[in-house]
Coordinates of C-alpha atoms in Angstrom, one line a residue:
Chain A
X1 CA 0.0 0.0 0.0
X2 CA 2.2 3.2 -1.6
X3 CA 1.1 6.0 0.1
X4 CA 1.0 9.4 -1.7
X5 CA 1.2 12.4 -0.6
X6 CA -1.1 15.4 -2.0
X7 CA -1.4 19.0 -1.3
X8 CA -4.4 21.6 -1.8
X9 CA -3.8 24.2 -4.9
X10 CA -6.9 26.0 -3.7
X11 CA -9.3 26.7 -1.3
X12 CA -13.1 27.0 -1.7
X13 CA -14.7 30.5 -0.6
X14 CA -18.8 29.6 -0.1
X15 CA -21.4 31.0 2.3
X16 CA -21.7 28.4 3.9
X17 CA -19.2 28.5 7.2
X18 CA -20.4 25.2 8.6
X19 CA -21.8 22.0 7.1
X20 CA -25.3 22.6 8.0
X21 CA -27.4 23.4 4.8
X22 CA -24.5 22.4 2.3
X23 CA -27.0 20.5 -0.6
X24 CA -25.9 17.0 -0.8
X25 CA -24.4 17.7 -4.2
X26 CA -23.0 19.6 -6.6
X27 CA -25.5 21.2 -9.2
X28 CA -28.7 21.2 -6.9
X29 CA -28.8 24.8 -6.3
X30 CA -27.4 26.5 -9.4
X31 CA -28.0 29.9 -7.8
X32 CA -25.3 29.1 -5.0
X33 CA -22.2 31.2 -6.0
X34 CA -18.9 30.4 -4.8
X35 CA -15.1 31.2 -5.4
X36 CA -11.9 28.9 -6.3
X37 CA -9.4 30.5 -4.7
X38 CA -5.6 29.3 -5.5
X39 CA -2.8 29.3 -2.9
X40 CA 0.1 31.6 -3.7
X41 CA 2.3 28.5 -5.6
X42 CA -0.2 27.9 -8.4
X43 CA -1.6 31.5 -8.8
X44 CA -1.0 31.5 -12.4
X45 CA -3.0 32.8 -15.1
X46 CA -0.9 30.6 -17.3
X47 CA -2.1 27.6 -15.8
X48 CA -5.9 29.0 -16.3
X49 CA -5.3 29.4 -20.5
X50 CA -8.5 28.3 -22.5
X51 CA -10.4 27.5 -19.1
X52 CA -13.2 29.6 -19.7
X53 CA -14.4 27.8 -23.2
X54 CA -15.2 24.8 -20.7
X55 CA -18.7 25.7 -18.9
X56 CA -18.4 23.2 -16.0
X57 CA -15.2 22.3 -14.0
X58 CA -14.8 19.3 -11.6
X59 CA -13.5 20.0 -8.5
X60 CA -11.8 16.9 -6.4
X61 CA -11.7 18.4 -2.8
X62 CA -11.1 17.4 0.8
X63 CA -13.8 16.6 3.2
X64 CA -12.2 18.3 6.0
X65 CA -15.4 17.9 8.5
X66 CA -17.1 15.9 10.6
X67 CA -15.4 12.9 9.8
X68 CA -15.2 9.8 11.7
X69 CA -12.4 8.6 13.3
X70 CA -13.4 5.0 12.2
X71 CA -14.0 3.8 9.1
X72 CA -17.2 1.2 8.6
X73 CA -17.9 0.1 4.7
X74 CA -21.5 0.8 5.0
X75 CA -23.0 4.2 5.5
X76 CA -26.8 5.5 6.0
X77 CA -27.4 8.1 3.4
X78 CA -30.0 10.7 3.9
X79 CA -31.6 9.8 0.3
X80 CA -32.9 6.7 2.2
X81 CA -34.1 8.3 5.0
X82 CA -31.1 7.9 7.2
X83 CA -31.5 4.4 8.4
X84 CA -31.0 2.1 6.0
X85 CA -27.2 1.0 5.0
X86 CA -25.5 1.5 1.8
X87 CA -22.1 0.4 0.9
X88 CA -19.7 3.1 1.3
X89 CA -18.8 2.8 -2.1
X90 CA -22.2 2.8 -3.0
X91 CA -22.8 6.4 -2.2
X92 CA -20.9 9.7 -2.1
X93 CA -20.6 10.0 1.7
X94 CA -18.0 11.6 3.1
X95 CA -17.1 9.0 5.5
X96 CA -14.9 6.7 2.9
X97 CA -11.3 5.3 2.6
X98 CA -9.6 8.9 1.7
X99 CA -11.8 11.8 2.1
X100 CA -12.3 12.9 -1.5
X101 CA -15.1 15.1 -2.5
X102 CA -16.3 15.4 -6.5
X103 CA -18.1 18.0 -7.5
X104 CA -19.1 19.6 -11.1
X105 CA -20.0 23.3 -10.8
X106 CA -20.9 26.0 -13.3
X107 CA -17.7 28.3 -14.7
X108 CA -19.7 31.5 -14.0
X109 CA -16.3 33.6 -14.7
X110 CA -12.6 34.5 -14.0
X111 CA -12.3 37.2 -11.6
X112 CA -8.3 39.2 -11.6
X113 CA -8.1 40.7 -8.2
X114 CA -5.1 43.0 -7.0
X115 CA -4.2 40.5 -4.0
X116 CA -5.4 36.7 -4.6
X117 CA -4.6 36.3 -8.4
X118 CA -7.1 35.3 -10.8
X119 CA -10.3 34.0 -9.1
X120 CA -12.6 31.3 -10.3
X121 CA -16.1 32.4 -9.7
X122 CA -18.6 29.2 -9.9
X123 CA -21.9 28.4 -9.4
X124 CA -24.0 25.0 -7.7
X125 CA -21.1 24.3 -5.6
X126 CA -21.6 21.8 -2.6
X127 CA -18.1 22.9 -0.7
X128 CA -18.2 24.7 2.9
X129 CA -16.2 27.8 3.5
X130 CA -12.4 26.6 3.7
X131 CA -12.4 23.2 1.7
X132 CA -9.0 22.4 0.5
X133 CA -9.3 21.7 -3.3
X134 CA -6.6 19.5 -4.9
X135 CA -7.7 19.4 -8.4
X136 CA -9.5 21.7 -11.4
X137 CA -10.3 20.0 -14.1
X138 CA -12.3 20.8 -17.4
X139 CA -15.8 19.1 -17.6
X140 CA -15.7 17.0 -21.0
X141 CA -19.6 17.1 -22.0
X142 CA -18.1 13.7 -24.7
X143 CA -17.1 12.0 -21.9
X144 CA -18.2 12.8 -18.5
X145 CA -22.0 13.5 -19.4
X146 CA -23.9 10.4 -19.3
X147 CA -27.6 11.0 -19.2
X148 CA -28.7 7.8 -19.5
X149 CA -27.3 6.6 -16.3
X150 CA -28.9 4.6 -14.0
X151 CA -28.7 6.2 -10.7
X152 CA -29.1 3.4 -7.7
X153 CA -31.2 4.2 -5.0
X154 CA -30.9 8.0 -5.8
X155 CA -32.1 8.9 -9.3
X156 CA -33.2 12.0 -9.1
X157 CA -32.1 14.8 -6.8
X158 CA -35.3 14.2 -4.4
X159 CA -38.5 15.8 -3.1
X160 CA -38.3 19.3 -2.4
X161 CA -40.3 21.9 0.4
X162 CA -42.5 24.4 -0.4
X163 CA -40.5 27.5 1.9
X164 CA -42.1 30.2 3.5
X165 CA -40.3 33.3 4.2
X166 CA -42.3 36.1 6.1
X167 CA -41.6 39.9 4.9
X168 CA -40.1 40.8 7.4
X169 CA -37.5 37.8 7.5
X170 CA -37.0 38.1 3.8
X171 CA -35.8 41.7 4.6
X172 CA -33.0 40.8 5.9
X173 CA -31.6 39.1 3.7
X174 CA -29.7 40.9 1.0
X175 CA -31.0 40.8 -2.2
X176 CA -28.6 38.6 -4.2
X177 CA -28.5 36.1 -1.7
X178 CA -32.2 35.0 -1.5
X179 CA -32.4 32.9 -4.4
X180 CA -29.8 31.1 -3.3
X181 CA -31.2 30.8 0.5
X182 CA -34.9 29.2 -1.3
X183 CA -33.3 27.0 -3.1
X184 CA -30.8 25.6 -0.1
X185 CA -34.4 25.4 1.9
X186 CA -36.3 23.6 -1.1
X187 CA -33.9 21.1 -0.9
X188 CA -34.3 20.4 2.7
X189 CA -31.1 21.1 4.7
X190 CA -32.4 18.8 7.6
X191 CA -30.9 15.2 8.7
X192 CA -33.3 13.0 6.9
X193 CA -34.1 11.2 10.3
X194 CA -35.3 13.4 12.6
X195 CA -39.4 14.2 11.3
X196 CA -40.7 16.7 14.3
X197 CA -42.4 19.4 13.1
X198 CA -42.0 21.9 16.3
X199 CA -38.0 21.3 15.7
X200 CA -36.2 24.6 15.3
X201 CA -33.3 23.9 13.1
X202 CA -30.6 26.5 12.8
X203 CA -28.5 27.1 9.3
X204 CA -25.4 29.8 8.8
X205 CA -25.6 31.1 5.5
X206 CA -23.9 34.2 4.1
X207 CA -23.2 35.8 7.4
X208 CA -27.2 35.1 8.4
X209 CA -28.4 32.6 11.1
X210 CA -31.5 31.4 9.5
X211 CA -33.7 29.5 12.1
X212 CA -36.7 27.6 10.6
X213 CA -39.5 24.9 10.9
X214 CA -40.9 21.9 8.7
X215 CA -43.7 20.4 8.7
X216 CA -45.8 18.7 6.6
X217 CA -43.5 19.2 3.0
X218 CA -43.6 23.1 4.0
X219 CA -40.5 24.8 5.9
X220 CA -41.3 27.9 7.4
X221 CA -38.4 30.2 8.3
X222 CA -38.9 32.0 11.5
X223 CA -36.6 34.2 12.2
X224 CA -33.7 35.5 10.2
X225 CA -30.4 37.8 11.8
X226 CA -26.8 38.4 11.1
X227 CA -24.8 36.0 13.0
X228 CA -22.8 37.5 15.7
Chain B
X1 CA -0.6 24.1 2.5
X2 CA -1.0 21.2 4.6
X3 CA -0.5 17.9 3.1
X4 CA -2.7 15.3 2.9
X5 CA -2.0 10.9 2.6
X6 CA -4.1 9.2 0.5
X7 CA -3.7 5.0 -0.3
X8 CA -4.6 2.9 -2.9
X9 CA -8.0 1.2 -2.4
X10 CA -7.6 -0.9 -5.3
X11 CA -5.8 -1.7 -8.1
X12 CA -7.2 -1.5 -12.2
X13 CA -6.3 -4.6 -14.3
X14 CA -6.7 -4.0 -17.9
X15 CA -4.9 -4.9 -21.0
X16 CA -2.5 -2.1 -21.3
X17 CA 0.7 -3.0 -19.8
X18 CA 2.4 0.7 -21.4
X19 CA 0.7 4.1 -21.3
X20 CA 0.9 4.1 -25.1
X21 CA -2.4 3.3 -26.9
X22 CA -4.6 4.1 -24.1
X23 CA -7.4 6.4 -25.1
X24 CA -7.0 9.8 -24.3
X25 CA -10.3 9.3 -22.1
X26 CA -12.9 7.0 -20.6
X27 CA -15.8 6.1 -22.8
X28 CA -14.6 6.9 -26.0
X29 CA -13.9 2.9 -26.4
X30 CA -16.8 1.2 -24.4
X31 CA -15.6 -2.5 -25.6
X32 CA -12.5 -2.1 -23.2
X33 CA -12.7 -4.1 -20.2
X34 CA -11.3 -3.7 -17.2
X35 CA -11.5 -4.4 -13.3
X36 CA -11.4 -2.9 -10.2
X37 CA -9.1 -5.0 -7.8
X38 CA -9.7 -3.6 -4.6
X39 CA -6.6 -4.4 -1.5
X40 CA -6.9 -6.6 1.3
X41 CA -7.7 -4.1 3.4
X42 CA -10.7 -2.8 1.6
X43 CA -12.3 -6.1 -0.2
X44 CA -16.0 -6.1 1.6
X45 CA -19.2 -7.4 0.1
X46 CA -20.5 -4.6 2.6
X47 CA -19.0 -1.4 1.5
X48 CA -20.5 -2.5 -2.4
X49 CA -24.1 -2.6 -1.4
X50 CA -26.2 -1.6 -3.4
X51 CA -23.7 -0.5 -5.9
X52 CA -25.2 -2.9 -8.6
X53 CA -27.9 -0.3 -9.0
X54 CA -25.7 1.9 -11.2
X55 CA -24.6 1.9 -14.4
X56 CA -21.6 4.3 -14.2
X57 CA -18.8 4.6 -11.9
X58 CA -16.5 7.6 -11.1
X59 CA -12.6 6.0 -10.8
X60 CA -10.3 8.5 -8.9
X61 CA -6.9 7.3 -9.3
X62 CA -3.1 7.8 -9.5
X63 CA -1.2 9.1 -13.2
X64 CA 1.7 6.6 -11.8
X65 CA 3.8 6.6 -14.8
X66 CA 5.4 9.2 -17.3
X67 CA 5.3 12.0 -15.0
X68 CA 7.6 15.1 -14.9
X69 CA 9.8 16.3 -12.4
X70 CA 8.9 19.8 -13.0
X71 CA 5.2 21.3 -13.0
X72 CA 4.8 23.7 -15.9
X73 CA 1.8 25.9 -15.9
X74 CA 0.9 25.0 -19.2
X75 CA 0.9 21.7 -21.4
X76 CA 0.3 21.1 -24.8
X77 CA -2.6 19.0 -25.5
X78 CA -2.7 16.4 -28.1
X79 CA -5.8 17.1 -29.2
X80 CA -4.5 20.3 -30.2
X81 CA -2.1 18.7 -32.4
X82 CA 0.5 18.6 -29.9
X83 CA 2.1 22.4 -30.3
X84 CA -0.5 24.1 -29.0
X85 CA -0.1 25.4 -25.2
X86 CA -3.4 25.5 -23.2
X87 CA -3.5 25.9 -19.2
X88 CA -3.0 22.9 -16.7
X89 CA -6.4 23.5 -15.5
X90 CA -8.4 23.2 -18.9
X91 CA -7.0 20.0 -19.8
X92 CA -6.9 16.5 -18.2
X93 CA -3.0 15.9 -18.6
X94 CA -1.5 14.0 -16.2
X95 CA 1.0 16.8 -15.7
X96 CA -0.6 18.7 -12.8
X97 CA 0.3 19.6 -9.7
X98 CA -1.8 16.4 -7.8
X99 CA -1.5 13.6 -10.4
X100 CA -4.9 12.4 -9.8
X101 CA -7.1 11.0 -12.3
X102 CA -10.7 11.2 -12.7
X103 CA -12.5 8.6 -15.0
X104 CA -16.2 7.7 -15.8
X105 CA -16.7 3.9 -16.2
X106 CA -19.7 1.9 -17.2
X107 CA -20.1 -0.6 -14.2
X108 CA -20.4 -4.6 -16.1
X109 CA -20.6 -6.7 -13.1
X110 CA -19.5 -7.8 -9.8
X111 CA -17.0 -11.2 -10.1
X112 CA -16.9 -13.0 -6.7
X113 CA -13.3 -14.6 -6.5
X114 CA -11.8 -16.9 -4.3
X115 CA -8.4 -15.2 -3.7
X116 CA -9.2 -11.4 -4.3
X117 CA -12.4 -11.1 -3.2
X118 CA -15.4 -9.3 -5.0
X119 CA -14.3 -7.6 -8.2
X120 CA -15.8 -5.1 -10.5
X121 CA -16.2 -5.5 -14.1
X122 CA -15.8 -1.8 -16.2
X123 CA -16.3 -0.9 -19.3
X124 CA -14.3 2.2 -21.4
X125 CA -11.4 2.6 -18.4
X126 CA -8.4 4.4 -19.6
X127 CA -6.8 3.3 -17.2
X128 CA -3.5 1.4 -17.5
X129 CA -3.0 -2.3 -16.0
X130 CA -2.0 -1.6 -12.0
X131 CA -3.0 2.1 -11.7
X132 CA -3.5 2.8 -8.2
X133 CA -7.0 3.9 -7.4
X134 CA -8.0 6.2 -4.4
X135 CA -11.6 6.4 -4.7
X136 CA -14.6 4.6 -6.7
X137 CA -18.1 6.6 -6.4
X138 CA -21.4 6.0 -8.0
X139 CA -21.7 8.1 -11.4
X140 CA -25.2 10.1 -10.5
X141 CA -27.3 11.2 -13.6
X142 CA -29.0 14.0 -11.7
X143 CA -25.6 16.1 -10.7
X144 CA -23.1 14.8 -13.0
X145 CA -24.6 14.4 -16.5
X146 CA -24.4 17.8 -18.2
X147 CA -24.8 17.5 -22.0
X148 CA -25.3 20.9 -22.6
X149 CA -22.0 21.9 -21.2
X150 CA -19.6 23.4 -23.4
X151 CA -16.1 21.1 -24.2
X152 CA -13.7 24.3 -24.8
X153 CA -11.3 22.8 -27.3
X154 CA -12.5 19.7 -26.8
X155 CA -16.1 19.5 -27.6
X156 CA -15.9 16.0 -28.8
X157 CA -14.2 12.8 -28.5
X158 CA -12.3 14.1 -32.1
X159 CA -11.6 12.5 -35.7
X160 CA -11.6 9.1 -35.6
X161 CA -9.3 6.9 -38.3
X162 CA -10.3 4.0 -40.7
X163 CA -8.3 0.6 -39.7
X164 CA -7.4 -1.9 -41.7
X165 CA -6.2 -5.3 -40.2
X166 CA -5.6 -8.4 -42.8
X167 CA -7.0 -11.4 -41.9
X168 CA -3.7 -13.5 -40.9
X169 CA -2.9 -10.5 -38.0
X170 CA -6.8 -10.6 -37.3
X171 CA -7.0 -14.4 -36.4
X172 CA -4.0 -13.5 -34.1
X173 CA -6.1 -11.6 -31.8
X174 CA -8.5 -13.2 -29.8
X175 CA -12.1 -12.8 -30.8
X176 CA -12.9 -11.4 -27.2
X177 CA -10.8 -8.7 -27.8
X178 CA -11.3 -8.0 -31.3
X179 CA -13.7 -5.1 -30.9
X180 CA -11.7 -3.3 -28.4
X181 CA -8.7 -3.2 -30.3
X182 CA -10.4 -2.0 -33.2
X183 CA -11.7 1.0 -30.8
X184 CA -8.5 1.6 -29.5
X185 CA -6.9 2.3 -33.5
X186 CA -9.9 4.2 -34.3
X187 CA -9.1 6.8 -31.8
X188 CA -5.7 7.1 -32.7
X189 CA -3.5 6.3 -30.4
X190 CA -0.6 8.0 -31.7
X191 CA 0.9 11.2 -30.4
X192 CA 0.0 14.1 -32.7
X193 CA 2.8 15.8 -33.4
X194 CA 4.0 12.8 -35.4
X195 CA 2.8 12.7 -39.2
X196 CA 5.0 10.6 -40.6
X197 CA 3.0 7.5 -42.6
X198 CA 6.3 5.7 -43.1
X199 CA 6.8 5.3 -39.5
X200 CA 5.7 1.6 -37.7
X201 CA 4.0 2.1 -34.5
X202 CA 4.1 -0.5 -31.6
X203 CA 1.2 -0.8 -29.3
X204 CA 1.1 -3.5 -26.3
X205 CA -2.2 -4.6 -25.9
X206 CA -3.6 -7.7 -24.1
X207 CA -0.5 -9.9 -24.5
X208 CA -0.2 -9.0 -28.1
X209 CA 2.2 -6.2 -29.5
X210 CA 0.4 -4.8 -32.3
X211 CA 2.2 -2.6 -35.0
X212 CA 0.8 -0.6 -37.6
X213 CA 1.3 2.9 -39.3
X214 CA -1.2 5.9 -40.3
X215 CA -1.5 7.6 -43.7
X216 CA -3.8 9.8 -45.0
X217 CA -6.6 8.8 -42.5
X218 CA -6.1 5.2 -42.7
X219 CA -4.2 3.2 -39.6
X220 CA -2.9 -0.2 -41.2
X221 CA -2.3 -2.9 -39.0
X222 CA 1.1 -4.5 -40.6
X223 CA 2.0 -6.9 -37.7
X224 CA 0.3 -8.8 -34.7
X225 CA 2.3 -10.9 -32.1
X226 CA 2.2 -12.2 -28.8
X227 CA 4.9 -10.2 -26.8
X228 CA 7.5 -12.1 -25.4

């Protein structure tokens, strides 16, 4: 068993601080905008040349939370409810042999800033705030887009919540942020296994604590404030 | 930049012994077979569940041979005819700063073994034989199939070459592996900046070395032999 050793090239900038809310993949939330953000070594825009003919990117990350100290080959994924077990690699849970995340996201643009290089600014990212990313790579539509897959025990990407945000909550959230926020809700941010509808569930997004309710396929968000 | 230890979870068995002739991606020749060996360590009926209900697998793995000493921002595709310089980051070379792989396989079958366990069957790797694999995760339709993305300078799997094999090097291949070889030449697996239709190619492929040249859109087969 060679071990080899691999280093991040960038980190992910998201509004998502914790992993709370973070849709179980990639693409679910187009709205979601996020930022590829190179460490010093491979700022180059060299190394970006002909990258923004390519629509999508994959991103192979870290899963650098809330991992288990143990590993077990089967896992419960929230697609089934949370308690019935899948192989590991049977599903794209974070709790596998080395903690590698895949993700495609949407090449929304390149943006040169004065102090970080050129920044890659994508969109329908499932990465928190922080994530180590050790590869970029061009999405290849002739290769990588297979739409005829058959998708195990989760074909599609799942029921969604109607979401009800009062006036007063919506508010406070700023403008270019809100689609984003729905469609995080729609997707339900919650544990698949807990199903009590007086439950207040917490999410930080974008600098907000959103605090909400579901019941009954509707989530109702209660009270939104700027986390302090 | 902290560094990170991945392992091998498995090992890919398939019929290129060499890095030459492999095609320059997965899928582009579904008739290659391959299989996912996994290591002691990981070989459990458990952490497969359920996998059998895809179709398509992501490989992560290791580009373990022909890599440089020295990174270089830029490289120069071959499907850009081999003199043109695009970034590291819009192209798949294996010359990046983490040499990792990404590879969509059709999923054939699971082979229960008596000495290495369960074993996949895979269809299209471009993988070479004993490629180090970190990662296998289900291929899912709903966040990873994106037809409508746009393939930058490579928006397709690219021209593909008439072959011509004469009957006494055909009945030297086996029958079983007829139809993958022929996939293999169509896709040309020379390098492109060579365009010389005097010069004999040598491809190792399944136990055979095949040799053949190219001229004027036409690969000849002009020798077929086991390799000793």
């Amino acid at each position: 068993m060679n071990e080899t050793v691999i280093r991040p090239i960038a980190r992910f900038e998201s509004d998502f601080p914790e992993k709370f809310g973070i849709p179980r993949q990639a693409g679910v939330v187009e709205a979601l905008r996020g930022r590829v953000v190179f460490e010093p070594a491979w700022r180059s825009d060299d190394a970006l040349r002909g990258i923004e003919g390519f629509s999508h990117l994959w991103l192979i990350w870290q899963f650098s939370e809330n991992l288990r100290e143990h590993y077990a080959p089967t896992v419960r994924p929230p697609r089934l409810g949370g308690n019935e077990r899948v192989g590991v690699f049977a599903t794209r849970s974070p709790f596998r042999p080395n903690a590698l995340g895949l993700s495609c996201v949407r090449l929304l643009g390149l943006e040169r800033t004065a102090d970080r290089g050129t920044v890659l600014l994508v969109g329908g990212a499932d990465l928190m705030d922080g994530t180590p990313i050790f590869d970029v790579k061009p999405y290849l539509p002739y290769a990588d887009a297979h739409s005829e897959a058959k998708g195990g025990f989760a074909p599609d990407a799942g029921e969604t919540l109607r979401v009800e945000i009062a006036p007063a909550s919506l508010e406070k959230i700023p403008p270019d942020k809100r689609e984003a926020l729905r469609g995080v809700l729609e997707n339900d941010p919650r544990p698949r296994y807990h199903g009590d509808g007086e439950r207040v569930y917490a999410m930080s997004f974008a600098g907000l604590t959103v605090r909400f309710r579901v019941s009954e396929g509707t989530l109702c968000v209660t009270e939104v404030e700027e986390t302090t």
